[in-house]
Amino acid sequence: MRALRISLILLVVLGGLFVLADRVAVGFAEDEAADRIKSTEGLTATPDVSIEGFPFLTQVLGGELDDVKIGINDYEASTGGTGSSADTIRIDDLDAEMHGVAFSGDYSSATANSATGTASISYAELLKAAKPEPVDVGFGIKTQVTGLSDGGDGKVKVAVEVTVPGSKAARTLSVLSSVTVSGDTVKVHADSLPKLGVQLAEGRIRSITDFQQKIEQLPGGIKLDKVEAAPDGVDISVKGSDVRLVG
């Protein structure tokens, strides 16, 4: 009985040491991965990295991690322009989960078999995609999109300011719009058009109410999947395959 007791104590101690060593190793790996992702993506802040699954050390021996979660705040995505501040759009709270992450022996590269995630874009950021200056849509009527907000039921409410010749002040009309994803582009399309008091070609009015925003070069090559209106902006789902984390 004494020998059995000693053996059990040794097993518990060794097990505790293994868990401690495993957690220390995973913590070091998470910090190293965060630094490499920051450098690879040119981020201003270090992202949050969490390596899931236990034990970590046996995953390392197998050369593949089950799941890696990455969180990036205020990611500046390209809009396909040539480098001015207007050619980027800020994405808030980009969270991605990488599945089946294979890495090289020296950890200089890592690629996930697949990835899923979520992100959000504020209405203020998305508003930048609308025409910033008033546009004459005919008969001297000038219109301009001045605000975006949650319209309920998955719709975006688009505020359109209208100035009619001879009127003392501009008036603001609202239209409910659908928001969709097409490839790498978020599109806002009015379900119905505002009544301006005169007969105008639909295309002229939609040149103001409808707009789109291209979003390119997301981390690791992940792509836009779905989008829906939310209280503070639009929520986006992203996905990808053969996603390169580093290297």
mmCIF file of C-alpha atoms in Angstrom:
data_model
loop_
_atom_site.group_PDB
_atom_site.id
_atom_site.type_symbol
_atom_site.label_atom_id
_atom_site.label_comp_id
_atom_site.label_asym_id
_atom_site.label_seq_id
_atom_site.Cartn_x
_atom_site.Cartn_y
_atom_site.Cartn_z
ATOM 1 C CA MET A 1 0.000 0.000 0.000
ATOM 2 C CA ARG A 2 2.856 2.382 0.816
ATOM 3 C CA ALA A 3 4.442 1.738 -2.591
ATOM 4 C CA LEU A 4 1.096 2.292 -4.332
ATOM 5 C CA ARG A 5 0.588 5.544 -2.436
ATOM 6 C CA ILE A 6 4.039 6.760 -3.442
ATOM 7 C CA SER A 7 3.381 5.812 -7.065
ATOM 8 C CA LEU A 8 0.106 7.715 -7.086
ATOM 9 C CA ILE A 9 1.764 10.770 -5.581
ATOM 10 C CA LEU A 10 4.509 10.621 -8.214
ATOM 11 C CA LEU A 11 1.920 10.325 -10.970
ATOM 12 C CA VAL A 12 0.036 13.341 -9.643
ATOM 13 C CA VAL A 13 3.245 15.367 -9.339
ATOM 14 C CA LEU A 14 4.437 14.381 -12.812
ATOM 15 C CA GLY A 15 1.004 15.070 -14.243
ATOM 16 C CA GLY A 16 0.995 18.508 -12.630
ATOM 17 C CA LEU A 17 4.460 19.245 -13.987
ATOM 18 C CA PHE A 18 3.369 18.163 -17.460
ATOM 19 C CA VAL A 19 0.298 20.417 -17.341
ATOM 20 C CA LEU A 20 2.446 23.297 -16.094
ATOM 21 C CA ALA A 21 5.020 22.727 -18.829
ATOM 22 C CA ASP A 22 2.246 22.453 -21.436
ATOM 23 C CA ARG A 23 0.635 25.746 -20.346
ATOM 24 C CA VAL A 24 3.984 27.545 -20.264
ATOM 25 C CA ALA A 25 4.762 26.257 -23.753
ATOM 26 C CA VAL A 26 1.394 27.276 -25.174
ATOM 27 C CA GLY A 27 1.698 30.727 -23.624
ATOM 28 C CA PHE A 28 5.086 31.216 -25.233
ATOM 29 C CA ALA A 29 3.772 29.961 -28.582
ATOM 30 C CA GLU A 30 0.774 32.325 -28.441
ATOM 31 C CA ASP A 31 3.019 35.322 -27.762
ATOM 32 C CA GLU A 32 5.382 34.333 -30.586
ATOM 33 C CA ALA A 33 2.499 33.784 -33.013
ATOM 34 C CA ALA A 34 0.960 37.158 -32.089
ATOM 35 C CA ASP A 35 4.245 38.949 -32.788
ATOM 36 C CA ARG A 36 4.671 37.177 -36.147
ATOM 37 C CA ILE A 37 1.087 37.955 -37.229
ATOM 38 C CA LYS A 38 1.555 41.593 -36.221
ATOM 39 C CA SER A 39 4.663 41.786 -38.398
ATOM 40 C CA THR A 40 3.168 39.857 -41.333
ATOM 41 C CA GLU A 41 -0.032 41.929 -41.465
ATOM 42 C CA GLY A 42 1.619 45.253 -40.618
ATOM 43 C CA LEU A 43 -0.616 45.803 -37.584
ATOM 44 C CA THR A 44 -0.164 48.714 -35.202
ATOM 45 C CA ALA A 45 -1.234 46.644 -32.184
ATOM 46 C CA THR A 46 -0.469 43.074 -31.199
ATOM 47 C CA PRO A 47 -3.427 40.750 -31.898
ATOM 48 C CA ASP A 48 -4.890 38.310 -29.392
ATOM 49 C CA VAL A 49 -3.931 34.713 -30.145
ATOM 50 C CA SER A 50 -5.346 31.680 -28.367
ATOM 51 C CA ILE A 51 -4.218 28.137 -29.207
ATOM 52 C CA GLU A 52 -7.034 25.754 -28.333
ATOM 53 C CA GLY A 53 -6.889 22.075 -27.411
ATOM 54 C CA PHE A 54 -5.010 20.089 -24.799
ATOM 55 C CA PRO A 55 -2.337 18.968 -24.581
ATOM 56 C CA PHE A 56 -0.492 21.512 -26.710
ATOM 57 C CA LEU A 57 2.824 19.662 -26.758
ATOM 58 C CA THR A 58 1.388 16.569 -28.425
ATOM 59 C CA GLN A 59 -0.111 18.804 -31.141
ATOM 60 C CA VAL A 60 3.338 20.296 -31.686
ATOM 61 C CA LEU A 61 4.836 16.837 -32.070
ATOM 62 C CA GLY A 62 2.196 16.076 -34.696
ATOM 63 C CA GLY A 63 3.029 19.252 -36.631
ATOM 64 C CA GLU A 64 -0.556 20.561 -36.618
ATOM 65 C CA LEU A 65 -2.662 22.582 -34.192
ATOM 66 C CA ASP A 66 -6.372 21.801 -33.900
ATOM 67 C CA ASP A 67 -7.694 25.356 -33.573
ATOM 68 C CA VAL A 68 -6.174 28.808 -33.266
ATOM 69 C CA LYS A 69 -8.292 31.859 -32.422
ATOM 70 C CA ILE A 70 -7.129 35.320 -33.495
ATOM 71 C CA GLY A 71 -8.616 38.669 -32.491
ATOM 72 C CA ILE A 72 -7.678 41.951 -34.187
ATOM 73 C CA ASN A 73 -9.079 45.361 -33.247
ATOM 74 C CA ASP A 74 -9.214 48.269 -35.695
ATOM 75 C CA TYR A 75 -7.901 46.456 -38.759
ATOM 76 C CA GLU A 76 -7.316 48.754 -41.736
ATOM 77 C CA ALA A 77 -8.475 46.860 -44.828
ATOM 78 C CA SER A 78 -7.707 47.976 -48.368
ATOM 79 C CA THR A 79 -10.493 49.293 -50.585
ATOM 80 C CA GLY A 80 -8.499 48.706 -53.757
ATOM 81 C CA GLY A 81 -7.127 52.248 -54.062
ATOM 82 C CA THR A 82 -3.584 53.513 -54.310
ATOM 83 C CA GLY A 83 -2.649 54.215 -50.712
ATOM 84 C CA SER A 84 -4.371 57.385 -49.436
ATOM 85 C CA SER A 85 -6.338 57.369 -46.174
ATOM 86 C CA ALA A 86 -9.545 57.139 -48.232
ATOM 87 C CA ASP A 87 -8.298 53.846 -49.687
ATOM 88 C CA THR A 88 -8.687 51.953 -46.416
ATOM 89 C CA ILE A 89 -11.658 51.112 -44.242
ATOM 90 C CA ARG A 90 -11.493 50.348 -40.530
ATOM 91 C CA ILE A 91 -12.854 46.970 -39.471
ATOM 92 C CA ASP A 92 -13.708 46.583 -35.802
ATOM 93 C CA ASP A 93 -13.346 43.389 -33.779
ATOM 94 C CA LEU A 94 -12.118 40.985 -36.451
ATOM 95 C CA ASP A 95 -12.244 37.543 -34.807
ATOM 96 C CA ALA A 96 -11.213 34.441 -36.731
ATOM 97 C CA GLU A 97 -10.906 30.777 -35.804
ATOM 98 C CA MET A 98 -8.354 28.786 -37.774
ATOM 99 C CA HIS A 99 -8.804 25.027 -38.066
ATOM 100 C CA GLY A 100 -6.070 22.478 -38.764
ATOM 101 C CA VAL A 101 -3.061 24.783 -38.586
ATOM 102 C CA ALA A 102 0.062 23.148 -40.057
ATOM 103 C CA PHE A 103 3.392 24.827 -39.365
ATOM 104 C CA SER A 104 6.990 24.477 -40.491
ATOM 105 C CA GLY A 105 9.693 23.019 -38.267
ATOM 106 C CA ASP A 106 11.165 26.435 -37.465
ATOM 107 C CA TYR A 107 7.688 28.021 -37.034
ATOM 108 C CA SER A 108 8.471 30.528 -39.796
ATOM 109 C CA SER A 109 5.212 29.684 -41.597
ATOM 110 C CA ALA A 110 1.771 28.433 -40.634
ATOM 111 C CA THR A 111 -1.260 27.659 -42.796
ATOM 112 C CA ALA A 112 -4.804 26.753 -41.737
ATOM 113 C CA ASN A 113 -6.896 24.272 -43.684
ATOM 114 C CA SER A 114 -9.971 26.439 -43.126
ATOM 115 C CA ALA A 115 -11.076 29.514 -41.240
ATOM 116 C CA THR A 116 -14.304 31.144 -40.132
ATOM 117 C CA GLY A 117 -14.847 34.432 -38.380
ATOM 118 C CA THR A 118 -16.781 37.615 -37.779
ATOM 119 C CA ALA A 119 -16.111 41.344 -38.017
ATOM 120 C CA SER A 120 -18.016 44.605 -37.958
ATOM 121 C CA ILE A 121 -17.916 47.915 -39.806
ATOM 122 C CA SER A 122 -19.444 50.992 -38.203
ATOM 123 C CA TYR A 123 -22.056 52.989 -40.088
ATOM 124 C CA ALA A 124 -19.708 55.989 -39.960
ATOM 125 C CA GLU A 125 -17.048 54.000 -41.833
ATOM 126 C CA LEU A 126 -19.516 52.602 -44.358
ATOM 127 C CA LEU A 127 -20.906 56.087 -44.978
ATOM 128 C CA LYS A 128 -17.550 57.028 -46.511
ATOM 129 C CA ALA A 129 -18.461 54.832 -49.484
ATOM 130 C CA ALA A 130 -21.459 57.049 -50.315
ATOM 131 C CA LYS A 131 -20.958 60.167 -52.460
ATOM 132 C CA PRO A 132 -19.656 62.853 -50.045
ATOM 133 C CA GLU A 133 -20.934 65.874 -51.984
ATOM 134 C CA PRO A 134 -24.495 66.858 -53.035
ATOM 135 C CA VAL A 135 -25.425 65.639 -56.524
ATOM 136 C CA ASP A 136 -27.895 67.288 -58.926
ATOM 137 C CA VAL A 137 -30.304 64.537 -59.962
ATOM 138 C CA GLY A 138 -32.346 66.766 -62.260
ATOM 139 C CA PHE A 139 -34.511 69.899 -62.211
ATOM 140 C CA GLY A 140 -31.946 71.494 -59.916
ATOM 141 C CA ILE A 141 -32.766 69.013 -57.134
ATOM 142 C CA LYS A 142 -29.665 68.185 -55.114
ATOM 143 C CA THR A 143 -29.448 65.078 -52.972
ATOM 144 C CA GLN A 144 -26.869 63.658 -50.605
ATOM 145 C CA VAL A 145 -26.639 60.655 -48.276
ATOM 146 C CA THR A 146 -26.027 62.116 -44.818
ATOM 147 C CA GLY A 147 -26.359 59.137 -42.481
ATOM 148 C CA LEU A 148 -26.730 55.394 -42.045
ATOM 149 C CA SER A 149 -28.384 53.572 -39.167
ATOM 150 C CA ASP A 150 -30.115 50.335 -38.202
ATOM 151 C CA GLY A 151 -33.490 50.091 -39.922
ATOM 152 C CA GLY A 152 -34.582 46.876 -38.195
ATOM 153 C CA ASP A 153 -35.365 43.496 -39.762
ATOM 154 C CA GLY A 154 -31.865 43.310 -41.231
ATOM 155 C CA LYS A 155 -32.197 46.588 -43.143
ATOM 156 C CA VAL A 156 -30.028 49.696 -43.219
ATOM 157 C CA LYS A 157 -31.790 53.057 -42.935
ATOM 158 C CA VAL A 158 -30.281 55.557 -45.366
ATOM 159 C CA ALA A 159 -30.886 59.253 -44.644
ATOM 160 C CA VAL A 160 -31.029 61.317 -47.846
ATOM 161 C CA GLU A 161 -30.929 65.107 -47.687
ATOM 162 C CA VAL A 162 -32.870 66.777 -50.497
ATOM 163 C CA THR A 163 -32.600 70.416 -51.533
ATOM 164 C CA VAL A 164 -35.262 71.705 -53.959
ATOM 165 C CA PRO A 165 -34.767 74.991 -55.862
ATOM 166 C CA GLY A 166 -36.648 77.818 -54.173
ATOM 167 C CA SER A 167 -37.078 75.988 -50.856
ATOM 168 C CA LYS A 168 -35.836 77.663 -47.709
ATOM 169 C CA ALA A 169 -34.278 74.565 -46.206
ATOM 170 C CA ALA A 170 -33.278 71.057 -47.136
ATOM 171 C CA ARG A 171 -35.440 68.155 -46.016
ATOM 172 C CA THR A 172 -34.314 64.689 -45.040
ATOM 173 C CA LEU A 173 -35.957 61.545 -46.352
ATOM 174 C CA SER A 174 -35.240 57.979 -45.253
ATOM 175 C CA VAL A 175 -35.168 54.776 -47.258
ATOM 176 C CA LEU A 176 -34.718 51.200 -46.108
ATOM 177 C CA SER A 177 -31.978 49.347 -47.929
ATOM 178 C CA SER A 178 -30.740 45.779 -48.192
ATOM 179 C CA VAL A 179 -27.065 45.090 -47.570
ATOM 180 C CA THR A 180 -25.385 42.168 -49.308
ATOM 181 C CA VAL A 181 -21.969 40.768 -50.181
ATOM 182 C CA SER A 182 -20.831 40.139 -53.739
ATOM 183 C CA GLY A 183 -17.292 38.795 -53.929
ATOM 184 C CA ASP A 184 -15.087 41.275 -52.074
ATOM 185 C CA THR A 185 -17.713 44.036 -52.095
ATOM 186 C CA VAL A 186 -20.396 45.130 -49.616
ATOM 187 C CA LYS A 187 -23.424 46.559 -51.472
ATOM 188 C CA VAL A 188 -26.219 48.795 -50.152
ATOM 189 C CA HIS A 189 -29.353 48.778 -52.358
ATOM 190 C CA ALA A 190 -32.534 50.751 -51.620
ATOM 191 C CA ASP A 191 -35.658 48.578 -51.422
ATOM 192 C CA SER A 192 -37.768 51.554 -52.542
ATOM 193 C CA LEU A 193 -36.868 55.064 -53.693
ATOM 194 C CA PRO A 194 -37.604 58.341 -51.904
ATOM 195 C CA LYS A 195 -40.395 60.506 -53.305
ATOM 196 C CA LEU A 196 -38.813 63.741 -54.527
ATOM 197 C CA GLY A 197 -41.987 65.351 -55.851
ATOM 198 C CA VAL A 198 -41.042 65.119 -59.525
ATOM 199 C CA GLN A 199 -40.676 62.263 -61.981
ATOM 200 C CA LEU A 200 -37.004 61.310 -62.291
ATOM 201 C CA ALA A 201 -35.277 58.342 -63.867
ATOM 202 C CA GLU A 202 -34.701 55.587 -61.308
ATOM 203 C CA GLY A 203 -31.038 55.414 -62.240
ATOM 204 C CA ARG A 204 -30.491 59.042 -61.252
ATOM 205 C CA ILE A 205 -31.964 58.542 -57.800
ATOM 206 C CA ARG A 206 -30.144 55.258 -57.263
ATOM 207 C CA SER A 207 -26.874 56.997 -58.116
ATOM 208 C CA ILE A 208 -27.303 58.526 -54.671
ATOM 209 C CA THR A 209 -29.162 55.937 -52.578
ATOM 210 C CA ASP A 210 -27.196 52.888 -53.750
ATOM 211 C CA PHE A 211 -23.487 52.485 -53.158
ATOM 212 C CA GLN A 212 -20.875 49.835 -52.532
ATOM 213 C CA GLN A 213 -17.626 49.339 -50.655
ATOM 214 C CA LYS A 214 -14.841 47.016 -51.777
ATOM 215 C CA ILE A 215 -12.880 45.322 -48.976
ATOM 216 C CA GLU A 216 -9.618 43.615 -49.921
ATOM 217 C CA GLN A 217 -6.529 42.081 -48.341
ATOM 218 C CA LEU A 218 -8.074 40.686 -45.189
ATOM 219 C CA PRO A 219 -5.634 38.815 -42.897
ATOM 220 C CA GLY A 220 -4.350 35.556 -44.315
ATOM 221 C CA GLY A 221 -6.473 35.905 -47.427
ATOM 222 C CA ILE A 222 -9.831 35.268 -45.734
ATOM 223 C CA LYS A 223 -12.861 36.446 -47.738
ATOM 224 C CA LEU A 224 -16.193 38.131 -47.099
ATOM 225 C CA ASP A 225 -19.047 35.646 -46.785
ATOM 226 C CA LYS A 226 -22.214 37.291 -45.436
ATOM 227 C CA VAL A 227 -23.282 40.678 -44.085
ATOM 228 C CA GLU A 228 -26.263 41.941 -42.097
ATOM 229 C CA ALA A 229 -27.344 45.186 -40.482
ATOM 230 C CA ALA A 230 -26.799 45.560 -36.738
ATOM 231 C CA PRO A 231 -27.470 48.336 -34.190
ATOM 232 C CA ASP A 232 -24.059 50.019 -34.511
ATOM 233 C CA GLY A 233 -22.987 48.976 -38.004
ATOM 234 C CA VAL A 234 -22.931 45.975 -40.285
ATOM 235 C CA ASP A 235 -21.831 42.561 -39.027
ATOM 236 C CA ILE A 236 -19.764 40.513 -41.452
ATOM 237 C CA SER A 237 -19.014 36.806 -41.624
ATOM 238 C CA VAL A 238 -15.723 35.759 -43.188
ATOM 239 C CA LYS A 239 -14.319 32.418 -44.266
ATOM 240 C CA GLY A 240 -11.373 30.963 -46.117
ATOM 241 C CA SER A 241 -9.308 27.899 -46.959
ATOM 242 C CA ASP A 242 -5.544 27.434 -47.037
ATOM 243 C CA VAL A 243 -5.285 30.587 -44.934
ATOM 244 C CA ARG A 244 -1.706 31.678 -44.348
ATOM 245 C CA LEU A 245 -1.200 33.022 -40.827
ATOM 246 C CA VAL A 246 2.509 33.743 -41.070
ATOM 247 C CA GLY A 247 5.265 33.308 -43.625
#
